[in-house]
Amino acid sequence: MSDAAQKDAYAMILDAIDGGVYRPGARLVESELAERFGVSRTPIREALQRLETQSLLTRDGRSLIVASLDHAQMAELYTVRQELEGLAARLAAQHAASEEIAVLRDMVEQDRGLLDDPQALARANKRFHHQIHLASHNRYLVQQLDLVYRSMALMARTSLAAAGRGEDALAEHATIVEAIAARDGDRAAEALKAHLSKAFQVRLREEAAAGA
């Protein structure tokens, strides 16, 4: 089996989880996945094993299901995100090319047209954050953030779906970009950490409401 086939199967399943096709608790069946994605069962089996090793899938008897994050795991994930993404923003303020900053500004403006579509805005949000990661010009930091974002796929609902959160998030994005453009690493890091803190607060409120 080629490395490309294994990688494609893994990426397709991960994208389906990230896109909400398979939500936490959903059972993943090897034969159904092979038919859905049009690949043989061998790369699907290997992709499932890899996802289980990464704790994105878990066992329920003999079945594999999409894992879910409990309250403690979600809090731990946001703590790591704040520190790593704060560092990415700080480094971006030091190293980002003017073209990269221009792209970030364009993203903020273009994303205003997605305010009525939380799912599309969530995808755009990931692109925006990933662009900051790349602008840090630190490959090791980008690799670690990629791992963090894999776990983010286990969150069943985007915080951007909360009333008013989309507009607030884009305003926060604009603040981050301007701090990077001003080459103010401290301000960029704090702005990004504050942005993630507010997103976490939204999730906590939703979790509390769901449990009420």
Short mmCIF file of C-alpha atoms in Angstrom, two decimals:
data_model
loop_
_atom_site.label_atom_id
_atom_site.label_comp_id
_atom_site.label_asym_id
_atom_site.label_seq_id
_atom_site.Cartn_x
_atom_site.Cartn_y
_atom_site.Cartn_z
CA MET A 1 0.00 0.00 0.00
CA SER A 2 1.44 3.34 -1.03
CA ASP A 3 2.15 6.08 1.49
CA ALA A 4 -0.05 8.38 -0.60
CA ALA A 5 -3.07 6.08 -0.25
CA GLN A 6 -2.58 5.84 3.52
CA LYS A 7 -2.21 9.59 3.82
CA ASP A 8 -5.28 10.25 1.67
CA ALA A 9 -7.47 7.88 3.69
CA TYR A 10 -6.28 9.44 6.94
CA ALA A 11 -6.83 12.98 5.64
CA MET A 12 -10.30 12.17 4.30
CA ILE A 13 -11.49 10.66 7.58
CA LEU A 14 -9.95 13.50 9.60
CA ASP A 15 -11.59 16.10 7.33
CA ALA A 16 -14.94 14.33 7.75
CA ILE A 17 -14.60 14.46 11.54
CA ASP A 18 -13.48 18.08 11.41
CA GLY A 19 -16.38 18.97 9.11
CA GLY A 20 -18.96 17.41 11.40
CA VAL A 21 -19.81 14.50 9.10
CA TYR A 22 -18.80 12.21 11.94
CA ARG A 23 -19.46 13.80 15.32
CA PRO A 24 -18.24 12.67 18.74
CA GLY A 25 -19.82 9.32 19.50
CA ALA A 26 -20.31 8.37 15.84
CA ARG A 27 -19.34 4.79 14.99
CA LEU A 28 -16.82 4.38 12.15
CA VAL A 29 -17.19 1.19 10.11
CA GLU A 30 -14.29 0.17 7.91
CA SER A 31 -16.42 -1.13 5.03
CA GLU A 32 -18.69 1.94 5.02
CA LEU A 33 -15.72 4.30 5.00
CA ALA A 34 -14.06 2.41 2.14
CA GLU A 35 -17.24 2.71 0.09
CA ARG A 36 -17.78 6.36 0.99
CA PHE A 37 -14.26 7.45 0.06
CA GLY A 38 -13.75 5.05 -2.83
CA VAL A 39 -10.61 3.39 -1.50
CA SER A 40 -9.78 -0.15 -0.42
CA ARG A 41 -10.22 -1.29 3.16
CA THR A 42 -6.48 -1.62 3.85
CA PRO A 43 -5.66 2.13 3.88
CA ILE A 44 -8.90 2.77 5.78
CA ARG A 45 -7.90 0.22 8.43
CA GLU A 46 -4.44 1.78 8.75
CA ALA A 47 -5.92 5.29 8.95
CA LEU A 48 -8.30 4.19 11.71
CA GLN A 49 -5.43 2.66 13.66
CA ARG A 50 -3.50 5.91 13.34
CA LEU A 51 -6.47 7.99 14.48
CA GLU A 52 -6.98 5.68 17.46
CA THR A 53 -3.30 6.03 18.40
CA GLN A 54 -3.76 9.82 18.32
CA SER A 55 -6.80 9.49 20.65
CA LEU A 56 -9.15 10.90 18.02
CA LEU A 57 -11.00 7.58 18.01
CA THR A 58 -11.80 5.38 20.98
CA ARG A 59 -13.12 1.86 21.53
CA ASP A 60 -16.72 1.05 22.39
CA GLY A 61 -16.62 -2.70 22.69
CA ARG A 62 -15.29 -3.86 19.33
CA SER A 63 -16.37 -0.69 17.55
CA LEU A 64 -14.35 2.46 16.96
CA ILE A 65 -16.16 5.72 17.67
CA VAL A 66 -15.17 9.36 17.36
CA ALA A 67 -13.79 10.47 20.72
CA SER A 68 -15.24 13.37 22.67
CA LEU A 69 -13.58 15.92 24.93
CA ASP A 70 -14.68 16.19 28.54
CA HIS A 71 -14.57 19.45 30.47
CA ALA A 72 -11.01 18.91 31.75
CA GLN A 73 -9.68 17.95 28.32
CA MET A 74 -11.26 21.00 26.72
CA ALA A 75 -9.74 23.27 29.38
CA GLU A 76 -6.31 21.67 28.89
CA LEU A 77 -6.59 22.06 25.11
CA TYR A 78 -7.41 25.76 25.36
CA THR A 79 -4.53 26.32 27.79
CA VAL A 80 -2.07 24.82 25.30
CA ARG A 81 -3.66 26.70 22.40
CA GLN A 82 -3.34 30.03 24.19
CA GLU A 83 0.34 29.54 24.93
CA LEU A 84 1.34 28.14 21.53
CA GLU A 85 -0.79 30.51 19.45
CA GLY A 86 0.31 33.46 21.57
CA LEU A 87 3.88 32.51 20.73
CA ALA A 88 2.96 32.19 17.05
CA ALA A 89 1.52 35.71 17.05
CA ARG A 90 4.60 37.06 18.83
CA LEU A 91 6.90 35.45 16.27
CA ALA A 92 4.70 36.59 13.39
CA ALA A 93 5.11 40.18 14.59
CA GLN A 94 8.86 39.67 14.29
CA HIS A 95 9.10 37.63 11.10
CA ALA A 96 5.97 37.98 8.95
CA ALA A 97 6.58 39.37 5.47
CA SER A 98 4.51 42.36 4.44
CA GLU A 99 2.73 40.09 1.95
CA GLU A 100 1.72 37.72 4.75
CA ILE A 101 0.29 40.61 6.74
CA ALA A 102 -1.63 41.76 3.67
CA VAL A 103 -3.11 38.29 3.30
CA LEU A 104 -4.21 38.29 6.96
CA ARG A 105 -5.91 41.66 6.49
CA ASP A 106 -7.66 40.40 3.37
CA MET A 107 -8.88 37.34 5.24
CA VAL A 108 -10.51 39.47 7.93
CA GLU A 109 -12.32 41.57 5.33
CA GLN A 110 -13.44 38.61 3.24
CA ASP A 111 -14.65 36.69 6.28
CA ARG A 112 -17.16 39.45 7.07
CA GLY A 113 -19.21 38.03 4.20
CA LEU A 114 -19.55 34.72 6.06
CA LEU A 115 -21.24 36.00 9.21
CA ASP A 116 -24.52 34.33 8.27
CA ASP A 117 -22.84 30.94 7.79
CA PRO A 118 -21.20 29.73 11.04
CA GLN A 119 -19.76 26.58 9.46
CA ALA A 120 -18.12 28.48 6.60
CA LEU A 121 -16.89 31.07 9.10
CA ALA A 122 -15.42 28.27 11.24
CA ARG A 123 -13.46 26.97 8.24
CA ALA A 124 -12.27 30.49 7.45
CA ASN A 125 -11.31 30.94 11.10
CA LYS A 126 -9.03 27.89 10.92
CA ARG A 127 -7.41 29.25 7.76
CA PHE A 128 -6.81 32.59 9.47
CA HIS A 129 -5.20 30.99 12.50
CA HIS A 130 -3.12 28.67 10.32
CA GLN A 131 -1.86 31.68 8.35
CA ILE A 132 -0.61 33.20 11.62
CA HIS A 133 1.08 29.89 12.45
CA LEU A 134 2.87 29.97 9.09
CA ALA A 135 3.79 33.64 9.54
CA SER A 136 5.69 32.69 12.71
CA HIS A 137 8.29 31.14 10.37
CA ASN A 138 8.92 28.38 12.92
CA ARG A 139 8.32 24.90 11.51
CA TYR A 140 8.43 23.18 14.89
CA LEU A 141 5.77 25.45 16.31
CA VAL A 142 3.59 24.89 13.23
CA GLN A 143 3.92 21.11 13.72
CA GLN A 144 2.83 21.33 17.35
CA LEU A 145 -0.13 23.54 16.48
CA ASP A 146 -1.19 21.08 13.78
CA LEU A 147 -1.39 18.41 16.50
CA VAL A 148 -3.48 20.71 18.69
CA TYR A 149 -5.86 21.47 15.83
CA ARG A 150 -6.42 17.76 15.20
CA SER A 151 -7.87 17.52 18.69
CA MET A 152 -9.98 20.63 18.03
CA ALA A 153 -11.85 18.51 15.47
CA LEU A 154 -13.44 16.66 18.41
CA MET A 155 -15.44 19.72 19.42
CA ALA A 156 -18.91 19.03 18.08
CA ARG A 157 -19.95 22.63 17.58
CA THR A 158 -18.11 25.79 16.62
CA SER A 159 -18.15 28.61 19.17
CA LEU A 160 -18.76 30.94 16.20
CA ALA A 161 -22.35 29.69 16.05
CA ALA A 162 -23.16 31.55 19.28
CA ALA A 163 -25.17 34.74 18.80
CA GLY A 164 -22.88 37.69 18.09
CA ARG A 165 -19.69 35.66 18.43
CA GLY A 166 -18.84 35.84 14.72
CA GLU A 167 -18.73 39.64 14.63
CA ASP A 168 -16.77 39.80 17.88
CA ALA A 169 -14.28 37.20 16.64
CA LEU A 170 -13.60 39.12 13.42
CA ALA A 171 -13.03 42.32 15.39
CA GLU A 172 -10.56 40.39 17.55
CA HIS A 173 -8.87 39.03 14.41
CA ALA A 174 -8.45 42.59 13.14
CA THR A 175 -6.83 43.61 16.44
CA ILE A 176 -4.39 40.70 16.21
CA VAL A 177 -3.43 41.57 12.64
CA GLU A 178 -2.84 45.23 13.44
CA ALA A 179 -0.57 44.28 16.34
CA ILE A 180 1.40 41.98 14.02
CA ALA A 181 1.58 44.75 11.41
CA ALA A 182 2.87 47.15 14.07
CA ARG A 183 5.60 44.61 14.91
CA ASP A 184 4.39 44.62 18.51
CA GLY A 185 4.97 41.04 19.63
CA ASP A 186 3.69 41.51 23.17
CA ARG A 187 0.45 43.09 22.01
CA ALA A 188 -0.05 40.47 19.28
CA ALA A 189 0.45 37.62 21.75
CA GLU A 190 -1.92 39.12 24.31
CA ALA A 191 -4.55 39.89 21.66
CA LEU A 192 -4.51 36.30 20.43
CA LYS A 193 -4.64 34.87 23.94
CA ALA A 194 -7.58 37.15 24.78
CA HIS A 195 -9.32 36.03 21.58
CA LEU A 196 -9.01 32.37 22.56
CA SER A 197 -10.05 33.12 26.13
CA LYS A 198 -13.31 34.63 24.86
CA ALA A 199 -13.91 31.64 22.59
CA PHE A 200 -13.39 29.32 25.56
CA GLN A 201 -15.84 31.33 27.64
CA VAL A 202 -18.47 30.88 24.91
CA ARG A 203 -17.92 27.12 24.97
CA LEU A 204 -18.16 27.02 28.76
CA ARG A 205 -21.45 28.92 28.69
CA GLU A 206 -22.82 26.53 26.07
CA GLU A 207 -21.65 23.54 28.09
CA ALA A 208 -23.33 24.94 31.23
CA ALA A 209 -26.57 25.60 29.34
CA ALA A 210 -26.57 22.09 27.87
CA GLY A 211 -26.13 20.58 31.31
CA ALA A 212 -28.79 22.71 32.98
#
